[in-house]
Each structure stands twice: as structure tokens, then as C-alpha cells.
Coordinates of C-alpha atoms and ligand atoms in Angstrom, one line a residue:
M3 CA 83.0 69.2 81.7
T4 CA 83.7 72.9 81.9
V5 CA 86.7 74.9 83.0
L6 CA 86.0 77.8 85.4
V7 CA 88.0 80.9 84.6
P8 CA 87.7 83.6 87.3
V9 CA 88.6 87.0 85.9
L10 CA 89.4 89.5 88.6
G11 CA 88.7 93.3 88.6
D12 CA 92.2 94.2 87.5
Q13 CA 92.4 91.5 84.8
L14 CA 90.2 93.2 82.2
S15 CA 92.4 92.3 79.3
F16 CA 91.3 90.2 76.3
D17 CA 94.7 88.6 76.0
L18 CA 94.8 87.5 79.6
S19 CA 97.0 84.4 80.1
S20 CA 94.1 82.4 81.7
L21 CA 91.9 83.0 78.7
A22 CA 94.7 82.2 76.3
T23 CA 95.1 78.7 77.8
V24 CA 91.5 77.6 77.6
S25 CA 89.1 77.0 74.7
Q26 CA 86.0 79.2 74.5
Q27 CA 83.9 76.1 74.1
D28 CA 84.9 74.6 77.5
A29 CA 85.3 77.8 79.5
I30 CA 82.9 79.7 81.8
V31 CA 84.3 83.0 82.7
L32 CA 83.4 84.0 86.2
M33 CA 83.4 87.7 87.2
M34 CA 82.5 88.7 90.8
E35 CA 81.7 92.0 92.4
V36 CA 82.1 91.2 96.1
S37 CA 81.7 93.3 99.2
D38 CA 85.0 92.1 100.7
E39 CA 86.9 93.7 97.9
T40 CA 84.9 97.0 98.0
T41 CA 85.4 97.5 101.7
Y42 CA 88.8 96.0 102.8
V43 CA 89.8 99.7 102.6
R44 CA 87.3 102.6 102.2
H45 CA 88.0 103.1 98.5
H46 CA 87.2 106.5 97.0
K47 CA 83.7 106.4 95.5
Q48 CA 85.1 107.1 91.9
K49 CA 87.5 104.2 92.3
L50 CA 84.6 101.9 93.0
V51 CA 82.5 103.2 90.1
Y52 CA 85.5 102.9 87.8
I53 CA 86.3 99.3 88.7
I54 CA 82.7 98.0 88.8
S55 CA 81.6 99.8 85.6
A56 CA 84.8 98.7 83.8
M57 CA 84.1 95.1 84.9
R58 CA 80.5 95.2 83.7
H59 CA 81.6 96.6 80.3
H60 CA 84.3 94.0 80.0
A61 CA 81.8 91.2 80.7
Q62 CA 79.6 92.6 77.9
A63 CA 82.6 92.8 75.6
L64 CA 83.7 89.2 76.4
R65 CA 80.1 87.9 75.7
E66 CA 80.2 89.8 72.4
A67 CA 83.4 88.0 71.6
G68 CA 81.8 84.6 72.2
W69 CA 82.7 83.9 75.8
R70 CA 80.2 82.4 78.3
V71 CA 80.3 84.8 81.2
D72 CA 78.8 84.1 84.6
Y73 CA 78.6 87.6 86.3
M74 CA 77.8 88.1 90.0
R75 CA 76.6 91.6 90.8
L76 CA 77.2 93.3 94.1
D77 CA 73.5 93.9 94.6
N78 CA 72.5 90.3 94.0
P79 CA 70.8 89.2 97.2
D80 CA 72.5 85.7 97.0
N81 CA 76.0 87.2 96.7
S82 CA 78.2 85.8 99.5
G83 CA 80.5 88.8 99.6
S84 CA 83.8 87.0 99.0
F85 CA 85.7 85.5 96.1
T86 CA 86.0 82.2 97.8
G87 CA 82.3 82.2 98.6
E88 CA 81.4 83.0 95.0
M89 CA 83.7 80.4 93.7
A90 CA 82.0 77.8 95.9
R91 CA 78.6 78.8 94.5
A92 CA 79.9 78.9 90.9
I93 CA 81.4 75.4 91.3
E94 CA 77.9 74.1 92.4
R95 CA 76.3 75.8 89.4
H96 CA 78.8 74.6 86.8
D97 CA 80.5 71.5 88.2
P98 CA 83.8 72.3 86.5
R99 CA 86.7 69.9 86.2
Q100 CA 89.3 72.5 86.6
I101 CA 89.9 76.2 87.6
V102 CA 92.2 78.3 85.5
V103 CA 93.2 81.7 86.8
T104 CA 95.8 84.4 86.1
E105 CA 98.0 85.1 89.2
A106 CA 96.7 87.7 91.5
G107 CA 98.2 91.2 91.8
E108 CA 98.7 91.2 95.5
W109 CA 99.6 89.0 98.4
R110 CA 96.1 89.0 100.0
V111 CA 94.3 87.7 96.9
S112 CA 97.2 85.4 96.0
A113 CA 96.8 83.6 99.3
M114 CA 93.1 83.1 98.5
L115 CA 93.9 81.6 95.1
D116 CA 96.5 79.3 96.7
S117 CA 93.9 78.0 99.1
W118 CA 91.3 77.0 96.4
E119 CA 92.7 73.6 95.4
T120 CA 92.4 72.4 99.0
I121 CA 89.1 74.0 99.7
F122 CA 87.4 72.9 96.5
G123 CA 89.3 69.6 95.8
L124 CA 89.8 70.7 92.2
P125 CA 93.0 71.3 90.2
V126 CA 93.7 75.0 90.1
S127 CA 96.1 76.2 87.4
I128 CA 97.6 79.6 88.1
C129 CA 99.0 81.3 85.0
R130 CA 101.7 83.9 85.0
D131 CA 100.5 87.4 84.4
N132 CA 102.2 88.2 81.1
R133 CA 100.9 91.7 81.0
F134 CA 104.0 92.6 83.0
I135 CA 107.2 92.9 81.1
C136 CA 109.4 91.5 83.8
S137 CA 108.5 88.1 85.4
H138 CA 109.0 87.4 89.1
K139 CA 111.8 85.0 88.1
E140 CA 113.6 87.6 85.9
F141 CA 113.3 90.2 88.7
E142 CA 114.7 87.8 91.2
A143 CA 117.6 86.9 88.8
W144 CA 118.4 90.7 88.5
A145 CA 118.1 91.4 92.2
S146 CA 119.6 88.4 93.8
D147 CA 123.3 89.2 93.5
R148 CA 123.1 92.9 94.1
R149 CA 123.8 94.9 97.2
E150 CA 121.7 97.8 96.1
L151 CA 118.5 97.5 94.0
T152 CA 118.9 100.7 92.0
M153 CA 116.0 101.4 89.7
E154 CA 118.2 102.9 87.0
F155 CA 120.1 99.7 86.5
F156 CA 117.0 97.6 86.4
Y157 CA 115.6 100.0 83.8
R158 CA 118.7 99.6 81.6
E159 CA 118.2 95.9 81.8
M160 CA 114.6 96.3 80.7
R161 CA 115.7 98.5 77.8
R162 CA 118.2 95.9 76.7
K163 CA 115.6 93.1 77.0
T164 CA 112.9 94.9 75.0
G165 CA 115.2 96.8 72.6
L166 CA 113.2 100.0 73.4
L167 CA 115.2 103.2 72.5
M168 CA 118.2 101.1 71.7
Q169 CA 120.7 101.4 68.8
D170 CA 123.2 98.7 68.2
G171 CA 123.1 97.6 71.8
K172 CA 123.6 101.1 73.1
P173 CA 121.0 103.7 74.3
A174 CA 119.6 105.8 71.5
C175 CA 121.5 109.2 71.2
G176 CA 124.1 108.0 73.7
R177 CA 122.2 108.5 77.0
W178 CA 120.1 106.3 79.1
N179 CA 118.3 109.0 81.1
F180 CA 117.2 112.5 80.3
D181 CA 115.7 113.3 83.7
K182 CA 117.8 116.3 84.2
D183 CA 116.1 118.0 81.3
N184 CA 112.7 117.3 82.7
R185 CA 112.3 119.7 85.7
K186 CA 110.7 122.8 84.2
P187 CA 108.0 124.7 86.1
A188 CA 104.9 125.4 84.0
K189 CA 102.9 128.6 83.4
P190 CA 99.2 128.7 82.8
D191 CA 98.8 128.0 79.1
L192 CA 95.7 128.2 77.1
L193 CA 97.0 125.7 74.6
M194 CA 97.5 123.0 77.3
P195 CA 96.1 119.7 76.1
R196 CA 92.9 118.6 77.8
P197 CA 92.3 114.9 78.4
L198 CA 89.2 113.5 76.8
R199 CA 86.1 113.3 78.9
F200 CA 83.8 110.2 78.9
P201 CA 80.4 111.1 80.2
P202 CA 78.8 108.1 82.1
D203 CA 76.6 105.8 79.9
A204 CA 73.6 103.9 81.3
I205 CA 75.8 101.1 82.8
T206 CA 78.0 103.7 84.6
Q207 CA 75.0 105.7 85.8
E208 CA 73.5 102.5 87.3
V209 CA 76.9 101.9 89.1
I210 CA 77.1 105.5 90.3
A211 CA 73.6 105.1 91.9
L212 CA 74.7 101.8 93.5
V213 CA 77.9 103.3 94.9
E214 CA 76.1 106.4 96.1
M215 CA 73.7 104.3 98.0
R216 CA 76.0 101.6 99.4
F217 CA 79.2 103.5 100.0
A218 CA 78.0 106.9 101.1
D219 CA 80.5 107.0 103.9
H220 CA 83.5 106.4 101.6
P221 CA 85.7 109.3 100.8
G222 CA 85.5 111.4 97.7
S223 CA 82.8 112.8 95.4
L224 CA 81.1 111.3 92.5
E225 CA 80.3 114.6 90.9
G226 CA 81.7 114.9 87.3
F227 CA 82.9 111.3 87.0
D228 CA 84.2 111.2 83.5
Y229 CA 86.9 108.4 83.3
A230 CA 86.9 105.9 80.5
V231 CA 85.4 102.5 81.5
T232 CA 86.0 100.6 78.3
A233 CA 89.1 99.5 76.4
A234 CA 87.9 101.4 73.4
D235 CA 87.6 104.7 75.3
A236 CA 90.9 104.1 77.2
E237 CA 92.5 103.7 73.7
R238 CA 91.0 107.0 72.6
Q239 CA 92.7 108.7 75.6
A240 CA 96.0 106.9 74.8
A241 CA 95.8 108.1 71.1
S242 CA 95.0 111.6 72.3
F243 CA 98.0 111.5 74.7
F244 CA 100.4 110.4 71.9
A245 CA 99.1 113.0 69.4
D246 CA 98.8 116.1 71.7
T247 CA 100.6 115.7 75.0
L248 CA 103.7 113.4 74.8
P249 CA 106.0 116.0 73.1
Q250 CA 105.9 118.2 76.3
F251 CA 105.5 115.3 78.8
G252 CA 109.1 115.4 79.7
D253 CA 109.6 119.2 80.1
Y254 CA 106.7 119.6 82.6
E255 CA 106.7 116.2 84.3
D256 CA 107.3 117.7 87.8
A257 CA 105.3 120.9 87.4
M258 CA 102.2 121.8 89.4
L259 CA 99.6 124.5 88.7
T260 CA 96.5 125.5 90.5
G261 CA 93.3 124.1 88.9
E262 CA 95.3 122.0 86.4
R263 CA 95.0 118.4 87.5
F264 CA 96.4 116.8 84.4
L265 CA 99.0 119.2 82.9
W266 CA 101.0 117.1 80.4
H267 CA 100.5 113.7 82.0
S268 CA 99.0 110.8 80.3
I269 CA 96.2 109.9 82.9
L270 CA 96.5 106.3 81.7
S271 CA 97.6 104.5 84.9
P272 CA 94.1 103.4 86.0
Y273 CA 93.5 101.8 82.5
I274 CA 96.9 100.1 82.5
N275 CA 96.6 98.8 86.0
S276 CA 93.1 97.3 85.4
G277 CA 94.1 95.8 82.1
L278 CA 92.3 98.0 79.6
L279 CA 95.7 99.1 78.1
D280 CA 98.9 97.2 77.6
P281 CA 102.0 98.8 79.1
L282 CA 104.5 97.4 76.5
D283 CA 102.3 98.5 73.6
L284 CA 102.2 102.0 75.1
C285 CA 106.0 102.1 75.4
R286 CA 106.4 100.9 71.8
R287 CA 104.0 103.6 70.6
A288 CA 105.9 106.3 72.5
E289 CA 109.1 105.1 70.8
A290 CA 107.4 105.2 67.4
E291 CA 106.6 108.9 68.1
F292 CA 110.3 109.6 68.7
R293 CA 111.4 107.6 65.6
A294 CA 108.9 109.5 63.5
G295 CA 110.2 112.8 64.7
R296 CA 107.0 113.8 66.4
A297 CA 108.2 113.8 70.0
P298 CA 111.6 114.6 71.5
L299 CA 113.7 112.1 73.2
N300 CA 113.6 113.7 76.7
S301 CA 109.8 113.2 76.7
V302 CA 109.7 109.7 75.2
E303 CA 112.5 108.4 77.3
G304 CA 110.9 109.9 80.4
Y305 CA 107.6 108.3 79.6
I306 CA 109.1 104.9 78.8
R307 CA 111.2 105.0 82.0
Q308 CA 108.1 105.5 84.1
I309 CA 106.5 102.4 82.7
L310 CA 109.3 100.1 81.8
G311 CA 111.4 101.2 84.7
W312 CA 109.4 102.4 87.7
R313 CA 106.2 100.5 87.2
E314 CA 107.9 97.1 86.7
Y315 CA 110.5 97.8 89.4
M316 CA 107.8 98.6 91.9
R317 CA 106.1 95.3 91.2
G318 CA 109.4 93.4 91.5
I319 CA 110.1 95.0 94.9
Y320 CA 106.5 94.3 96.1
W321 CA 106.7 90.6 95.4
R322 CA 110.3 90.2 96.4
E323 CA 109.9 91.9 99.8
G324 CA 106.9 89.7 100.8
P325 CA 103.7 90.3 102.8
G326 CA 105.7 91.7 105.8
Y327 CA 106.8 94.8 103.7
V328 CA 103.7 96.6 104.8
D329 CA 104.8 96.7 108.4
R330 CA 108.2 98.2 107.8
N331 CA 108.7 101.5 109.7
F332 CA 112.4 102.4 109.6
L333 CA 111.9 105.8 111.2
N334 CA 109.4 104.5 113.8
H335 CA 106.8 107.0 112.8
K336 CA 103.5 106.8 114.7
R337 CA 101.5 110.0 114.2
S338 CA 98.0 109.7 112.8
L339 CA 97.2 111.7 109.7
P340 CA 95.3 114.9 110.4
G341 CA 91.5 114.6 109.8
W342 CA 91.7 117.1 107.0
F343 CA 93.4 114.5 104.8
W344 CA 89.8 113.4 104.2
T345 CA 88.4 116.9 103.6
G346 CA 91.2 119.0 102.1
K347 CA 90.4 121.8 104.5
T348 CA 93.7 123.2 105.5
E349 CA 95.3 126.7 105.2
M350 CA 98.4 125.2 103.5
N351 CA 97.4 125.9 99.9
C352 CA 99.6 123.2 98.3
L353 CA 98.0 120.5 100.5
H354 CA 94.6 122.1 100.0
Q355 CA 95.0 121.9 96.2
A356 CA 96.5 118.4 96.0
I357 CA 94.2 116.8 98.5
G358 CA 91.1 118.7 97.3
Q359 CA 91.8 117.6 93.8
T360 CA 92.3 114.1 94.9
L361 CA 89.0 114.0 96.8
A362 CA 87.2 115.5 93.8
T363 CA 88.8 113.3 91.1
A364 CA 90.6 110.3 92.7
H365 CA 93.7 111.5 90.9
A366 CA 96.8 113.6 91.6
H367 CA 100.0 113.4 89.6
H368 CA 103.3 112.0 90.7
I369 CA 104.8 115.2 92.2
Q370 CA 101.7 116.1 94.1
R371 CA 101.7 112.6 95.6
L372 CA 105.4 112.6 96.3
M373 CA 106.5 116.1 97.1
V374 CA 103.4 117.7 98.5
I375 CA 101.2 115.1 100.3
G376 CA 103.9 112.4 100.9
N377 CA 106.6 115.0 101.8
F378 CA 104.2 116.5 104.4
A379 CA 103.2 113.1 105.8
L380 CA 106.9 112.1 106.2
L381 CA 108.0 115.4 107.7
I382 CA 105.2 115.2 110.4
G383 CA 106.2 111.6 111.2
A384 CA 103.0 110.0 110.1
D385 CA 102.6 106.2 110.5
P386 CA 103.6 104.8 107.1
K387 CA 101.0 102.0 107.2
Q388 CA 98.3 104.6 107.7
V389 CA 99.7 106.7 104.9
H390 CA 99.8 103.6 102.7
Q391 CA 96.1 102.9 103.5
W392 CA 95.2 106.5 102.6
Y393 CA 96.8 106.3 99.2
L394 CA 95.3 102.8 98.6
E395 CA 91.9 104.2 99.4
I396 CA 92.0 107.4 97.6
Y397 CA 93.6 107.0 94.1
L398 CA 91.8 105.5 91.1
D399 CA 94.9 103.7 90.0
A400 CA 95.8 102.3 93.5
Y401 CA 96.4 98.6 93.7
E402 CA 98.6 97.4 96.5
W403 CA 101.5 96.0 94.3
V404 CA 102.2 99.4 92.9
E405 CA 100.9 101.7 95.6
L406 CA 102.6 100.2 98.6
P407 CA 106.2 100.4 97.4
N408 CA 105.6 103.9 96.0
T409 CA 104.1 105.1 99.3
L410 CA 105.8 103.1 102.1
G411 CA 109.1 102.8 100.3
M412 CA 109.7 105.7 98.0
S413 CA 107.6 108.3 99.7
Q414 CA 107.8 107.4 103.5
F415 CA 111.2 105.8 103.6
G416 CA 109.6 103.0 105.6
D417 CA 112.0 100.5 104.2
G418 CA 115.0 102.5 105.3
G419 CA 116.3 103.2 101.8
L420 CA 115.7 100.0 99.8
L421 CA 113.9 102.0 97.2
G422 CA 115.5 105.4 97.4
S423 CA 118.9 106.4 98.6
K424 CA 117.5 109.3 100.6
P425 CA 114.1 110.4 101.9
Y426 CA 112.0 112.5 99.5
I427 CA 111.7 115.6 101.7
S428 CA 111.9 119.3 100.9
S429 CA 111.2 122.6 102.5
G430 CA 108.6 125.0 100.9
A431 CA 111.3 126.2 98.4
Y432 CA 110.9 123.2 96.2
I433 CA 107.1 123.5 96.1
N434 CA 107.4 127.2 95.4
R435 CA 109.8 126.5 92.5
M436 CA 107.7 123.8 90.9
S437 CA 104.2 125.3 91.5
D438 CA 102.1 128.4 91.7
Y439 CA 100.6 127.3 95.0
C440 CA 102.7 129.5 97.4
G441 CA 101.6 132.9 95.9
A442 CA 98.0 132.2 97.0
C443 CA 98.9 130.7 100.4
R444 CA 98.2 132.2 103.8
Y445 CA 101.8 131.2 104.8
A446 CA 105.0 132.9 103.7
V447 CA 107.2 130.4 101.9
K448 CA 110.4 132.1 102.7
E449 CA 109.8 132.3 106.4
R450 CA 111.0 129.6 108.8
V451 CA 109.7 130.9 112.2
G452 CA 106.8 133.1 113.2
E453 CA 103.0 132.9 112.8
D454 CA 103.1 133.2 109.1
A455 CA 106.0 130.9 108.4
C456 CA 105.5 128.1 105.9
P457 CA 105.2 124.9 108.0
F458 CA 107.3 122.9 105.6
N459 CA 110.4 124.9 106.4
A460 CA 110.7 124.3 110.2
L461 CA 109.4 120.7 109.7
Y462 CA 112.1 120.0 107.2
W463 CA 115.0 121.0 109.5
D464 CA 113.3 119.4 112.5
F465 CA 113.0 116.1 110.6
L466 CA 116.7 116.1 109.8
A467 CA 117.6 117.0 113.4
R468 CA 115.2 114.4 114.9
H469 CA 116.5 111.6 112.7
R470 CA 120.2 112.3 112.8
D471 CA 120.9 108.9 114.4
K472 CA 119.5 107.1 111.4
L473 CA 120.2 109.5 108.6
G474 CA 123.3 111.4 109.7
D475 CA 125.6 109.0 107.8
N476 CA 123.6 109.3 104.6
H477 CA 126.1 110.9 102.1
R478 CA 123.2 112.3 100.1
L479 CA 122.1 114.3 103.1
A480 CA 125.6 115.5 104.0
M481 CA 125.0 119.0 102.5
P482 CA 121.7 119.7 104.4
Y483 CA 123.3 118.5 107.7
R484 CA 126.3 120.8 107.1
T485 CA 123.9 123.7 106.5
W486 CA 122.0 122.8 109.7
D487 CA 125.3 122.6 111.7
R488 CA 126.3 126.1 110.5
Q489 CA 123.2 127.7 112.1
T490 CA 123.4 129.2 115.5
S491 CA 122.0 127.3 118.3
D492 CA 119.4 130.0 118.9
D493 CA 118.2 129.6 115.3
Q494 CA 118.2 125.9 115.6
T495 CA 116.2 126.1 118.9
A496 CA 113.7 128.6 117.3
T497 CA 113.2 126.3 114.3
R498 CA 112.6 123.2 116.4
R499 CA 110.3 125.1 118.7
Q500 CA 108.3 126.3 115.6
A501 CA 108.1 122.7 114.3
K502 CA 107.0 121.4 117.8
S503 CA 104.2 124.0 118.1
F504 CA 103.0 123.1 114.5
L505 CA 103.0 119.4 115.3
E506 CA 101.1 120.0 118.5
S507 CA 98.5 122.0 116.6
L508 CA 98.0 119.0 114.3
N509 CA 96.9 116.9 117.3
R510 CA 94.0 119.3 117.6
S511 CA 93.1 119.3 113.9
Ligands
FAD26 C1 103.1 108.1 97.1 C2 102.8 107.6 95.7 C3 101.8 106.7 95.5 C4 101.6 106.2 94.2 N1 100.6 105.3 94.0 C5 100.4 104.8 92.8 C6 99.4 103.9 92.6 O1 98.7 103.5 93.5 N2 99.2 103.4 91.3 C7 99.9 103.8 90.2 O2 99.7 103.4 89.1 N3 100.9 104.7 90.4 C8 101.1 105.2 91.7 N4 102.1 106.2 91.8 C9 103.0 106.6 90.7 C10 102.4 107.8 89.9 O3 102.1 108.8 90.7 C11 101.2 107.4 89.0 O4 101.5 106.3 88.3 C12 100.9 108.6 88.0 O5 100.7 109.8 88.7 C13 99.7 108.2 87.2 O6 99.3 109.2 86.4 P1 99.6 109.2 84.8 O7 99.0 108.0 84.2 O8 99.1 110.5 84.3 O9 101.1 109.1 84.8 P2 102.3 109.8 83.9 O10 102.9 110.8 84.6 O11 101.7 110.1 82.5 O12 103.3 108.5 83.8 C14 103.2 107.5 82.8 C15 103.0 106.2 83.4 O13 104.1 105.7 84.1 C16 103.7 104.9 85.2 N5 104.3 105.4 86.4 C17 104.8 106.6 86.6 N6 105.4 106.7 87.8 C18 105.3 105.5 88.4 C19 105.7 105.0 89.6 N7 106.4 105.7 90.5 N8 105.3 103.7 89.9 C20 104.6 103.0 89.0 N9 104.2 103.4 87.8 C21 104.6 104.7 87.5 C22 102.2 104.9 85.2 O14 101.7 103.7 84.6 C23 101.8 106.1 84.4 O15 100.6 106.0 83.7 C24 102.4 106.7 93.1 C25 103.4 107.6 93.4 C26 103.6 108.1 94.6 C27 104.7 109.1 94.9
SF4_27 S1 103.8 128.5 101.5 FE1 104.3 126.5 102.3 S2 102.3 125.7 102.9 FE2 101.9 127.4 101.6 S3 101.7 126.6 99.5 FE3 103.8 127.1 99.7 S4 104.8 125.3 100.5 FE4 102.6 125.0 100.8

């Protein structure tokens, strides 16, 4: 009798824990493209192409490695459209004695897996996802006796656990964190590394045609799709990052430049999140670059912190806070996102660039997501759940376990400060310092009131004034509140009137 091993779309790893616990002889790997998963939010078209094509390539690779794979395509007329429906049909086909599956990445799918034993009357063994460096149990042990879940302390724990960048129990070169060295703006540079491009092969082209036909109303463009869809190509991109980009990753981590969507970032998150690359392996390789003297510590530490720290921490928070986390709305924000979030057509150049690039490529880097798009959504008081859905739809690397805490928690302050000790907000000055967007904008970044004033400026002060009851005691906001209090009441009134008129104009956009 066989063992049925469902492998989900973000489990495209050869050393997946479920595969490691069964023998090739007994196992039938089940892979399912189902419409429930393609439409529960309106995923960007490139995200759909990426996941489906990567799944089809992975199935092929598993077969070549000797696994029996039962693969259900989206366009199969018998496809029931759901994981549970496809499991039922596969059980009829194969009559397995057991189901073995690696734990799901998110609450919604996890509840589905939990229901299978009862529905199918078969033993279901759910294996820990050991592609993550920190298990749920370890995170809980770290978090349970703390008043504040500060990422920096979690990160240090992970450094100790893995030994990454450690020397005799202490951080290499005496410091845990080099973030302060990593805030340089960038200038256009002809020698800037370019990520590799992977033109669509026959399998990807077939998927592009399928997505174009079935999901024409989903956001985004498919033009120029050139992401890797195999582990081998993802590995090529990783090797190119370590060879050409990592040394300057740290310096320009927060910089933004018109027309440069990648800068010195790795562009590996989609591959890590779907299983084509292993996060710990990437951290170890980054460390090896430092030890070999090929990359400076500020870059290597910065890169490792993003993966070992932020990525693992976000997952820990997601599972710890439970399925209700998505409904948190500390600031009681209710505004709908303006329609141009789905077109990029706005006169605010920073948003036009960041959203336009996102629609064209399903990617924006961290600071574009946090300090341009997220900052704006927070300042206008957008409903955090809707903002979360937009991010989940639109980014190639978006899976709820990592996207939700980043968006609702870090970016929208929806959890009231669990994830960040103050809201990530700024006026136009920050965007002007870190990008070249303002020079080409119809608005004047230094103006606060008047027809040409940069909307971020009045919105920033209005946000602080509006939320004084909830944020006034936050010691990290003491300085801006003092600055606000020093302004004349005429200036304050003019600023708030400017913000009000801008917010009213959004209702018409
Ligand atoms: C509002 C918002 C939403 C986000 N949504 C997602 C998401 O859906 N999926 C996602 O993977 N990342 C998300 N991030 C984090 C970050 O923006 C992306 O991981 C990063 O831009 C991916 O590009 P990269 O691979 O070039 O990253 P790099 O800048 O090269 O960073 C290296 C790696 O670190 C990891 N990383 C960096 N920052 C974070 C972070 N805050 N949380 C988790 N991992 C991190 C990623 O795996 C990334 O590949 C979000 C950030 C914000 C502010
Ligand atoms: S002036 Fe304001 S709106 Fe225009 S690009 Fe700069 S920050 Fe954005």
C-alpha cells in the first residue's frame, strides 16, 4: 500500500521533511494546481506564472530523481478546484494507507491539513517544516517570558544558535549589528550589478498563456517575465549575487533610484519562500564571503540579519499571534486604498515609480514597500486588512506568514507596536534623502502647504496630531510631538487643512 505525499506550491525543496520520512518505493507525490489557491486573493499574474511554472518544473525534477508524481493541472477538466477535493480524488486513485505532509505555511491551509484525518479516515502525519531555522517551539520558548518581542534580541539568539558570524561566543568584530553603516543614498552607476534574466522556456510559455487566458482580470503585466523557475536557475542568481552584489548590499540597502528596481538587493526572496533555495545555506555562504575577505562585514551582517533575524522572526510572530492577527487595527483605520494602487497612475512620483514597478514586475524592494507605499497607506489611514490583501496579491514573494506581519504589523502598526516600537512614517524629506524621485515630481518636497506641496508633509503631521491619544506617550515620537507643539496654531491649522483637503481628494480618485 502506498503513502500519499502532497507537496504544496511553496514546498518545492528536494530535502522537504515529508519526502525525507518516506521511501521512494512506497510514495506517490501529489502536486495540485487548484483554482481556490489561485483566486482566494487576486494574485499578480507574474506571481501565478512563477508558482505554477516552478511547480511544473519541480514535478519534472522529482520524476527525474525517481519519485512517482501524480500532478493535477489547473486546466484538467476533472480538477475539483480545492486541495481537499483533489486529495479525495487522489485517495480514490491510489488507495493509500497513510498521508504524509509537511506542515503548511499559513493558518488557512493548516486548518485544511488538520481536517484531513477526519474527512478521509486515514492517518495523516504532519512533519515539521525544517527549512526554517527556528521551530515554533523554539520561538515560543524565546517569546514566552518576554514583555517585548524585540527582533534584535531574537536575532542574537539565532546567531548564537547557528554560530553565524560568531567568534568564541561573541559577535564577530565585536558588534552584533551594523545597520547604522547601511543608510547611504545611491547615485546612478553604470557598474551596478544586473540580476540574471531567465527567458521563459516552453513550460513557462504554456503557463503564461494559461494565466493570460484564465486570469486576465488579475493585476499586473506578464510582459518581460524573466524570473527563475527552477532550483538550478535560482542557484545561478544566488551565485551571481554573492559574486557581484553582496559587497555593496549593506551600503545601499535603503536607497531608491528611478528605473532601478534591483539596485544591490539579492532578489532571492521568491525562491527562498517557495523552497528553491535554502535560507540557512545562503547565510552560511554570505558568511564565507566575509571570512574569505571578499565582502565587508556591514554587508554580510546586514544580509544575514534579514534572513536569520527578520524572516524567522516574522514567521514566529505570525504563528504565535494566531489567525485573529489579520483583524488587528490598533489605529482604527478604515479608508479604502485609492484606485490608482492598481494602476500606478498618480502624480506623486515616488508612488508612481514604486507601484508602477510593482505592477510591471511583481517586485519592489524593502524600502519602497515600507517607506513609500506602506508609509503613504498608513498616513492616509488605510484599512490595514485591505493593505495586507494588496501586498499579498501583488508581490511575487508574498505568502501570508511573511507578508502579514510585515504589512499589518511592521508597516501599518495594526498590532499597536508588537513588531515595531513606533510607526514607520516619514514626511517627504526621508524619501528625498534616500531616492532621486522628488526631483522629477510635480510636487515640491520642501513645501508643506499650498497647491504644489508634497502630500507626505501635511499628512505626516496630521497623522501625529490625529493619533495623539494613542501615540502621544510613545517616547520614540517625543521629538516630533515637541516639534509639532512648537508650531503656531495658525501653522498647525493650515497643515491640517491641507491634509484634510488631500484626503478628500483621495475619495474622488
Ligand atoms: C510592507 C512589507 C511587505 C513585505 N512583504 C514580504 C513578503 O510578502 N514576502 C517576503 O519575502 N518579504 C516581504 N517583505 C520583506 C522584504 O521587503 C522582502 O523580503 C525583500 O524586499 C525581498 O527582496 P530581496 O530578496 O531582494 O531582499 P534583500 O534586500 O536582498 O534581503 C535579503 C533577504 O532577506 C529576507 N528579508 C529581508 N527583509 C525581510 C523582512 N522584513 N521579512 C522577511 N524576510 C526579509 C528575504 O528573504 C530577502 O531575500 C515585506 C516588507 C514590507 C515592508
Ligand atoms: S515630492 Fe513628495 S510626492 Fe513627490 S516624489 Fe517626493 S516625496 Fe513623493
